[in-house]
Coordinates of C-alpha atoms and ligand atoms in Angstrom, one line a residue:
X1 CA 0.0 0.0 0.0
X2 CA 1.0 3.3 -0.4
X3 CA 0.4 5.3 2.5
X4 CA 2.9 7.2 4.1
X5 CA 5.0 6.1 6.9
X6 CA 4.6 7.0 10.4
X7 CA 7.0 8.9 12.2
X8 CA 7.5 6.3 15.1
X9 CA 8.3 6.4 18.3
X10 CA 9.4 4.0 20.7
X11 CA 8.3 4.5 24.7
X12 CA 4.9 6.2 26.5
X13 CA 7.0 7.8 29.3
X14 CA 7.2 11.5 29.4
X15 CA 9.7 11.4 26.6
X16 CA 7.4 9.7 24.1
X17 CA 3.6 11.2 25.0
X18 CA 5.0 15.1 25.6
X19 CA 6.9 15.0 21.8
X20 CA 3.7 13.3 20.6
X21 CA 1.8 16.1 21.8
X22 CA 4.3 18.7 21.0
X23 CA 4.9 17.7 17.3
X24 CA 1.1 17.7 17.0
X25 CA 1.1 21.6 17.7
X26 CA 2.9 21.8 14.5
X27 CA 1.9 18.7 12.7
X28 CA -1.5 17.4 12.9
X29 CA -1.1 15.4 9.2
X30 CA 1.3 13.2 9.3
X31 CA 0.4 9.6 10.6
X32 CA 2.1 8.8 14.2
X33 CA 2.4 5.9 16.0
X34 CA 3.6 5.1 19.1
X35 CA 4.9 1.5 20.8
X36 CA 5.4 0.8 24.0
X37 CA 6.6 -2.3 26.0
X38 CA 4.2 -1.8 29.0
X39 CA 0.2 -0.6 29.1
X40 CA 0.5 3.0 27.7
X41 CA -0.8 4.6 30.5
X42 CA -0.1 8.7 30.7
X43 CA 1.3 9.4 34.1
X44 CA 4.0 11.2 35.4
X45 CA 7.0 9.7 36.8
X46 CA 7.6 11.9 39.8
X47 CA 4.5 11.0 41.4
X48 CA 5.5 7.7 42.4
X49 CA 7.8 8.9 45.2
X50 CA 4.6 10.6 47.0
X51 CA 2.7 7.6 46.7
X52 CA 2.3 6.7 50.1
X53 CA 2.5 10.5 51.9
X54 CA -0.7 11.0 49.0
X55 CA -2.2 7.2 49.4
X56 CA -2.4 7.1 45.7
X57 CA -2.5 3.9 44.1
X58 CA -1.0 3.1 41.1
X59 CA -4.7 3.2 39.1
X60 CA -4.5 6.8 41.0
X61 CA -1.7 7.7 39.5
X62 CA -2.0 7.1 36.1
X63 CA -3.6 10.0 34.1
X64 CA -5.5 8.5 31.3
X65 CA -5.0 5.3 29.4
X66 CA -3.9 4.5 26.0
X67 CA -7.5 4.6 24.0
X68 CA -7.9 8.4 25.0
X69 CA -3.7 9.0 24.4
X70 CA -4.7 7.6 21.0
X71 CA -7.5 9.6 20.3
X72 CA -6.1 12.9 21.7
X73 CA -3.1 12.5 19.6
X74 CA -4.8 11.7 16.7
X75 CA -2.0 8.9 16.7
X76 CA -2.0 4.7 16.6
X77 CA -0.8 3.8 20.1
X78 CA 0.7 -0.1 20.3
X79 CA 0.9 -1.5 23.6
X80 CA 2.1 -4.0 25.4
X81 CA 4.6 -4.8 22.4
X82 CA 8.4 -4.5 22.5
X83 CA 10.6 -3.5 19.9
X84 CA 12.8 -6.1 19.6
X85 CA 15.5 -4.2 16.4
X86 CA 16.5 -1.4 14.8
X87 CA 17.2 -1.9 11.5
X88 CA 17.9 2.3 10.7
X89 CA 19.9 0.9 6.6
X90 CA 16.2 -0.1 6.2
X91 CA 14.2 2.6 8.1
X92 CA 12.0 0.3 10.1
X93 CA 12.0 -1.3 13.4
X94 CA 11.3 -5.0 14.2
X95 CA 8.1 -6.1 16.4
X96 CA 9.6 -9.9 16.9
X97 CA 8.9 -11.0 12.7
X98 CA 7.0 -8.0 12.2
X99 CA 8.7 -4.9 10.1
X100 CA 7.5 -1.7 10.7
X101 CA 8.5 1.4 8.6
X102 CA 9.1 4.6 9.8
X103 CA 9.4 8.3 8.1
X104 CA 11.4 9.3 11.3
X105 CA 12.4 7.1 14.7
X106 CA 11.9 8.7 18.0
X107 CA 13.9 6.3 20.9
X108 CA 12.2 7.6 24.0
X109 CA 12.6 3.5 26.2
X110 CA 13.7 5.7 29.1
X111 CA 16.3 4.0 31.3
X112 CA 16.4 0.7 33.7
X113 CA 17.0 0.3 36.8
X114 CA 20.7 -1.0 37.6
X115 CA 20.1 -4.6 40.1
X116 CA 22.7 -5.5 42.2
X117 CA 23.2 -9.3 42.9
X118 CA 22.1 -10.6 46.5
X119 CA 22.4 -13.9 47.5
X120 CA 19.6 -15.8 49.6
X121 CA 16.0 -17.2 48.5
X122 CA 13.7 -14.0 49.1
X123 CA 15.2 -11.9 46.1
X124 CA 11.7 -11.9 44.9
X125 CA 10.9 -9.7 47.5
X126 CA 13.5 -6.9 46.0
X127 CA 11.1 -3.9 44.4
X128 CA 12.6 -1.5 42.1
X129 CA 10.4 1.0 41.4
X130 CA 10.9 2.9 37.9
X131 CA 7.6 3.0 36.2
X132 CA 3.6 2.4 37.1
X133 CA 3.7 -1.2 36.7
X134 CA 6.4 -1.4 39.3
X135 CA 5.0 0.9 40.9
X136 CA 1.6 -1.0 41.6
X137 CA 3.2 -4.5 42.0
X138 CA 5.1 -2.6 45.0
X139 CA 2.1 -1.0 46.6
X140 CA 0.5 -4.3 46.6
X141 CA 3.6 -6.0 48.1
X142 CA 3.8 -3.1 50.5
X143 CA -0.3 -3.6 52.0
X144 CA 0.1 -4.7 55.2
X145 CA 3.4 -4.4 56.0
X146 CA 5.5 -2.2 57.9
X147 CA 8.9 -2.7 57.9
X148 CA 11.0 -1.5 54.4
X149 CA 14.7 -1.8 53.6
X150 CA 15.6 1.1 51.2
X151 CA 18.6 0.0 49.0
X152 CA 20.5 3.1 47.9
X153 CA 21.0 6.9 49.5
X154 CA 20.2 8.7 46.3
X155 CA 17.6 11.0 44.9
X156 CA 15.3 8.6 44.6
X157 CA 16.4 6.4 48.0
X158 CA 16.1 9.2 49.6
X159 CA 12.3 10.6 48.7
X160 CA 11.0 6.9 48.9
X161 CA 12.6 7.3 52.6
X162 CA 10.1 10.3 53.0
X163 CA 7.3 9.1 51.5
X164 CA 7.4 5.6 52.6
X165 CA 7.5 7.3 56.4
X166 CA 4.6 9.4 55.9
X167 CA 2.8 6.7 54.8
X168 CA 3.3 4.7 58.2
X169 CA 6.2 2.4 57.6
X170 CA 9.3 2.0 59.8
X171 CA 12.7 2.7 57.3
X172 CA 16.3 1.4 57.0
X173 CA 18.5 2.9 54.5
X174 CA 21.5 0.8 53.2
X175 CA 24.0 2.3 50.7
X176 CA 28.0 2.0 50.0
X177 CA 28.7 5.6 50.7
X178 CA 29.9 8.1 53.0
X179 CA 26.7 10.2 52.8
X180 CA 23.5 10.6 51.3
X181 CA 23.2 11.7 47.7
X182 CA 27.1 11.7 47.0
X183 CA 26.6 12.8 43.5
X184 CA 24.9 16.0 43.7
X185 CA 25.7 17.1 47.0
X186 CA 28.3 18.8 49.5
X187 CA 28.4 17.0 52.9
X188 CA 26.8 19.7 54.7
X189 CA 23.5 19.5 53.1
X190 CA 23.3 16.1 52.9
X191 CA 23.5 15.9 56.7
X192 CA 20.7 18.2 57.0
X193 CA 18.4 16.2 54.6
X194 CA 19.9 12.8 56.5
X195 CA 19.0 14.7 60.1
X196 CA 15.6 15.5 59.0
X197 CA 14.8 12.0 57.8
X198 CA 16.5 10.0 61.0
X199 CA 13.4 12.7 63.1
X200 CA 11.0 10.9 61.1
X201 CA 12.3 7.4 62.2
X202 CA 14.7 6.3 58.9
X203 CA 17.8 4.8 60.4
X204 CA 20.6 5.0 57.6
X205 CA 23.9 2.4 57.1
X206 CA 25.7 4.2 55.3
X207 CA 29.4 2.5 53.8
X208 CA 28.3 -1.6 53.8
X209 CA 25.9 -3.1 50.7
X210 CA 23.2 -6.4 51.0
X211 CA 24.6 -9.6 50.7
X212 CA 22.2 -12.1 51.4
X213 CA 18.2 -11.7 51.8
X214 CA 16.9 -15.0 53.7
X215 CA 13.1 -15.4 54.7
X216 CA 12.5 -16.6 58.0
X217 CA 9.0 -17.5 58.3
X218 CA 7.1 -13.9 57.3
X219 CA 9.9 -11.7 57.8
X220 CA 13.2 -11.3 55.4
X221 CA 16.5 -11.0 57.0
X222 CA 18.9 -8.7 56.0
X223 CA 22.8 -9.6 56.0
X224 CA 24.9 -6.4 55.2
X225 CA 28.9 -6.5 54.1
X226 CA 29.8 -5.4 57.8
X227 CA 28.1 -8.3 59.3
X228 CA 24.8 -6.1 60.7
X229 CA 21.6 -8.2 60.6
X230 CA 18.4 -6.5 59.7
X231 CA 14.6 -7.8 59.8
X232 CA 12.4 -6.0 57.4
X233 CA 9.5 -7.1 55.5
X234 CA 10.1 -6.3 52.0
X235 CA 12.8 -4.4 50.0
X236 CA 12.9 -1.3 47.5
X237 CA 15.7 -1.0 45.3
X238 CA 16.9 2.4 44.3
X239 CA 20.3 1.8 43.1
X240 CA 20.5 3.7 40.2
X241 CA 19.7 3.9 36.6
X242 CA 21.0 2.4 33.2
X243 CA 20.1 3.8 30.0
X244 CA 18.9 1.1 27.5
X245 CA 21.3 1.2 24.7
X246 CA 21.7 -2.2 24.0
X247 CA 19.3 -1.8 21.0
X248 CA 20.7 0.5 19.7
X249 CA 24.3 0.1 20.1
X250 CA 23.1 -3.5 18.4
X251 CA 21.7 -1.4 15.6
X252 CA 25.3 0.5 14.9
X253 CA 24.2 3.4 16.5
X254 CA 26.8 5.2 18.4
X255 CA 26.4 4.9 22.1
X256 CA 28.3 5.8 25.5
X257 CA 26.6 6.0 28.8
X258 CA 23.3 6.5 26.8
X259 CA 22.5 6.9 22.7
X260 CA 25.0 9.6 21.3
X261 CA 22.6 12.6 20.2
X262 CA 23.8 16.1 19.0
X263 CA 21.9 19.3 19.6
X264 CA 19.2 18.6 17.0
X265 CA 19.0 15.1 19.2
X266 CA 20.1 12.9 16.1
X267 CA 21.6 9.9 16.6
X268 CA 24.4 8.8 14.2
X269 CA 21.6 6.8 12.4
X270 CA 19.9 9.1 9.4
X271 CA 16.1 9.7 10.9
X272 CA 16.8 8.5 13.9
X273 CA 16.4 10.6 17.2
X274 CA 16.9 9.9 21.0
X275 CA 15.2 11.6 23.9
X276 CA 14.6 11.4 28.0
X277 CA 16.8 8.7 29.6
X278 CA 18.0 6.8 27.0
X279 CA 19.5 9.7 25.2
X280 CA 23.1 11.2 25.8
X281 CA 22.6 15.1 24.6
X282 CA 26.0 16.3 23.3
X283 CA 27.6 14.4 26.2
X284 CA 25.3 14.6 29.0
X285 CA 23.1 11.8 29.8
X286 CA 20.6 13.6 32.2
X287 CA 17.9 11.9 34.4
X288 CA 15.4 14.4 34.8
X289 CA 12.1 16.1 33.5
X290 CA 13.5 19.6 32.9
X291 CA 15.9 18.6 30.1
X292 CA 13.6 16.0 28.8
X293 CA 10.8 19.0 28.5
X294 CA 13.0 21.3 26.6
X295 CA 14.4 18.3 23.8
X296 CA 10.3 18.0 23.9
X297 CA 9.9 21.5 22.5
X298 CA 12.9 21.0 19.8
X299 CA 12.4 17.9 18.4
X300 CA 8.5 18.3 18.4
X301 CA 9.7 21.8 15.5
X302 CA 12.1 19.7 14.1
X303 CA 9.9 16.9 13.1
X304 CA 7.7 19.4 12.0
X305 CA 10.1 20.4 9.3
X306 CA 11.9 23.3 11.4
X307 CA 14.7 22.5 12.9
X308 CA 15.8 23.6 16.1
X309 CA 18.3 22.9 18.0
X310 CA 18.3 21.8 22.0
X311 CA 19.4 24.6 24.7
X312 CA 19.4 24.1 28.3
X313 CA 19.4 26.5 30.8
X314 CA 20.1 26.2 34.0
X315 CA 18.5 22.9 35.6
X316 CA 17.8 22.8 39.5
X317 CA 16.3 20.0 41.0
X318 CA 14.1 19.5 43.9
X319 CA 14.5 16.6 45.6
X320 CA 10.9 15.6 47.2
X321 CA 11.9 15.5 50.9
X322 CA 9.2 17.9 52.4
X323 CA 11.0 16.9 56.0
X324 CA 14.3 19.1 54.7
X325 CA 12.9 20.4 51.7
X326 CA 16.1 20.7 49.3
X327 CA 16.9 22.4 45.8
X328 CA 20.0 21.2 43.9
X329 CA 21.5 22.4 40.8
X330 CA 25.1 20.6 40.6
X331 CA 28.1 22.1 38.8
X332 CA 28.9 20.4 35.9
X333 CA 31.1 17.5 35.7
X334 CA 34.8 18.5 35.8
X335 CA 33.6 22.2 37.1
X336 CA 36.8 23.6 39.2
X337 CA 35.7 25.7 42.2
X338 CA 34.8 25.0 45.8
X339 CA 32.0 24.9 47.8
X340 CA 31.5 27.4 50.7
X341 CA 28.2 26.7 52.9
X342 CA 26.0 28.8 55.5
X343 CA 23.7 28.9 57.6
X344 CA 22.3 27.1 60.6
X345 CA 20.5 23.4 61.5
X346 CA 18.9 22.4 58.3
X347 CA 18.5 26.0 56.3
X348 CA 21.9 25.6 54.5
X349 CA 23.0 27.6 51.7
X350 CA 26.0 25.9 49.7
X351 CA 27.8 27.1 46.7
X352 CA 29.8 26.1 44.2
X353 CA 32.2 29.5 42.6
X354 CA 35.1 29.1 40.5
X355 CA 38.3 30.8 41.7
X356 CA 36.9 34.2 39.5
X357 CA 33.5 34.0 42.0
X358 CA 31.4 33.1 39.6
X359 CA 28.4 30.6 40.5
X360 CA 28.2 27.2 39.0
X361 CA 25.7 25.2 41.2
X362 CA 24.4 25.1 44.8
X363 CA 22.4 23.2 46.9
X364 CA 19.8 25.3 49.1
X365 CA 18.2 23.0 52.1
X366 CA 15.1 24.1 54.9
X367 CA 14.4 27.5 54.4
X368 CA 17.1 28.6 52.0
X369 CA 15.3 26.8 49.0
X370 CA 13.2 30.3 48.8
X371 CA 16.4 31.8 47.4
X372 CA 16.8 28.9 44.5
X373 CA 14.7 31.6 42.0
X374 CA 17.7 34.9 42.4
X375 CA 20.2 31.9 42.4
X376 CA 19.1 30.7 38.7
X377 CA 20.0 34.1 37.6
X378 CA 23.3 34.0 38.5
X379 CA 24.1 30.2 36.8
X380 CA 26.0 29.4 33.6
X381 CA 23.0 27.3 31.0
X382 CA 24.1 23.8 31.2
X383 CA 23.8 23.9 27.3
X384 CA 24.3 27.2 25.8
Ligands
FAD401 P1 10.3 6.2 30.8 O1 9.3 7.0 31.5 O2 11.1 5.2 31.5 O3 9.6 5.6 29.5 C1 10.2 4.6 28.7 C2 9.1 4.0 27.8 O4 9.7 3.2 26.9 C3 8.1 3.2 28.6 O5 6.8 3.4 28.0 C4 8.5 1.7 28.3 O6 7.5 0.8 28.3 C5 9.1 1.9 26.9 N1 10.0 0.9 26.4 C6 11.2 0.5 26.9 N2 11.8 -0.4 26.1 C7 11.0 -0.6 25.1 C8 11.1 -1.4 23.9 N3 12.1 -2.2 23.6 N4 10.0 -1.4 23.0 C9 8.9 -0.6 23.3 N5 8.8 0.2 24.3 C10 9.8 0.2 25.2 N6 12.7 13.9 37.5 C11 12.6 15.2 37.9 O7 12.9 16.0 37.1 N7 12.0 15.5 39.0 C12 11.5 14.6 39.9 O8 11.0 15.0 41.0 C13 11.7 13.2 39.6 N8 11.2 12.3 40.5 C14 11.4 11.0 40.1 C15 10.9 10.0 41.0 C16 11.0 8.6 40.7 C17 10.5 7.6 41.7 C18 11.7 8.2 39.5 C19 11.8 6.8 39.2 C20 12.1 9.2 38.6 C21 12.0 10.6 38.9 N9 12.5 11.6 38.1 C22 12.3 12.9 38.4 C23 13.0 11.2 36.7 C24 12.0 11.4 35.6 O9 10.8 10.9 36.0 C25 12.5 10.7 34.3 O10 13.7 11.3 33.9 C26 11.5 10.6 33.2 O11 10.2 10.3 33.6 C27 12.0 9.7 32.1 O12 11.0 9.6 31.1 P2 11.3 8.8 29.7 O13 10.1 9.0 28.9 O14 12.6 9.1 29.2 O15 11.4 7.3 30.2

């Protein structure tokens, strides 16, 4: 037949359903489809650290469902279906045996979470939780129980911790580092956010990992590296993230810690794009919604026929512990400068200058978050 191909893209996540929208503000012709692995459901990522503080379930959570996302898009939404190749000399991807053409590829699969080996027979009772699905299979795990072993002190350890303890359950926190959220913050800061969860009940072991996870009768029992035995009734994993590039480094696509994309977020493959997680932007590989949201608003013109390249500007985070609210925004990677910090208990103001005084990041914690908004003057874009 002879009608036109789609432009495709691959993943529902915020990646994949905010370009869908966003091209069709410029484009509301040209056939689109979407495929995704799990149910298509809209809802945003985020929310699934306050969960528990909110007592949303996972069917609270999600938004709308793939009919509507369909509909409202004016697009052909496949679910439940994985893309299994990328076959770019061809344009078209492969569903198992099936071929399916595209006009342009969109990768928007997102990123998975890293699992770290533990020995024992109750490894089924390890959660991560990166998407809805996992999401809802840990809510259910989590009715009725009350103790929960957090595994890793990051971002996303870390706001679990808060919303797991507002929602009633006793916390332990087990990571391999010195202090909480070693990549994005000084040590200052990350003792106040560490203070403000321990007066809510988390207790933190910080420096040993999990090595073995036994059940004994109903409860699980923890071994740690250092020999310290835990009882807790289920486990949530929040190691880390990887982005999926196996695909496409399968495919010939160039590919470092994610898929190689320049400013216009083209891959090394001709019509092929990456976005959100999976995508490395002219060498950054960035887990968040900010930077995600402004590849949205390119790529959504340049599909469109007007090319436009990706900008960022400067991208603070905050981190969704309302016991020591906190507001990041990290120097980049190899920035040289030193952090000064003030302030008092947990209202902590921390910079990062270079030698000339100029600002490059800071992490604001209690009270100090107010001055986040004259701060984000002051920074250098993280792509100009
Ligand atoms: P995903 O949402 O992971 O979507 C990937 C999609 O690809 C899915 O639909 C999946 O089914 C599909 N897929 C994967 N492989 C295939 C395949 N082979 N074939 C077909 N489909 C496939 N960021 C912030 O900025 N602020 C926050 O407060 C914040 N909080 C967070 C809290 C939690 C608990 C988590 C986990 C993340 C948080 N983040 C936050 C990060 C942010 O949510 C993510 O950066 C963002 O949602 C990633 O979206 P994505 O579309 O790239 O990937």
């Amino acid at each position: 037949n002879n009608k036109k191909p789609p432009v495709v893209i691959i993943g529902t996540g915020l990646a994949g359903y905010n370009l869908a929208r966003e091209f069709r503000k410029h484009d509301s012709e040209t056939p689109l489809l979407l495929i995704t692995s799990d149910d298509g459901r809209s809802y945003s990522k985020p929310m699934l650290s306050t969960g528990f503080a909110m007592n949303k379930s996972a069917d609270a959570l999600g938004m709308t469902v793939a009919g509507p996302m369909a509909i409202q898009l004016n697009a052909e939404i496949r679910t439940h279906t994985q893309v299994t190749r990328l076959d770019p000399a061809h344009r078209r991807v492969w569903i198992g045996n099936e071929p399916v053409p595209y006009r342009d590829l969109v990768i928007a699969w997102g990123a998975q979470t890293i699992r770290v080996p533990v020995a024992g027979d109750a490894q089924d009772a390890v959660f991560p939780v990166n998407d809805l699905l996992d999401y809802g299979r840990f809510r259910e795990a989590a009715h009725g129980k009350r103790r929960i072993l957090i595994l890793g002190a990051g971002l996303i350890g870390c706001e679990f911790a808060n919303d797991l303890l507002h929602g009633g359950y006793e916390v332990e926190l087990v990571a391999p580092c010195e202090q909480i959220m070693p990549s994005l913050l000084p040590p200052e800061p990350a003792a106040a956010v560490q203070r403000g969860l321990e007066s809510l009940g988390a207790r933190f072991h910080l420096g040993p990992v999990l090595e073995r996870l036994e059940r004994q009768g109903d409860v699980l029992q923890a071994r740690l590296s250092n020999g310290q035995r835990i009882d807790c009734d289920l486990v949530v994993s929040a190691v880390g993230l990887r982005p999926r590039i196996e695909l496409a480094a399968a495919a010939g696509l160039a590919v470092n810690r994610g898929i190689e994309v320049d400013r216009m977020l083209r891959t090394s493959a001709e019509h092929v794009y990456a976005l959100g997680d999976c995508a490395e932007v002219d060498g950054l590989n960035l887990f968040y919604v900010m930077p995600l949201m402004s590849g949205v608003r390119a790529l959504g013109k340049t599909l469109a026929g007007q090319p436009t390249p990706v900008t960022y500007g400067p991208m603070p985070i905050t981190v969704k512990t309302p016991i020591c609210p906190l507001v990041v925004s990290p120097p980049a990677a190899e920035s040289e400068g030193s952090w000064s910090v003030e302030g008092q208990g947990s209202d902590l103001r921390a910079l990062f200058r270079s030698s000339d005084g100029t600002l490059l990041g800071y992490a604001l914690t209690g009270a100090a978050v107010q001055e986040r908004l004259a701060l984000n003057k002051q920074l250098p874009p993280v792509l100009a």
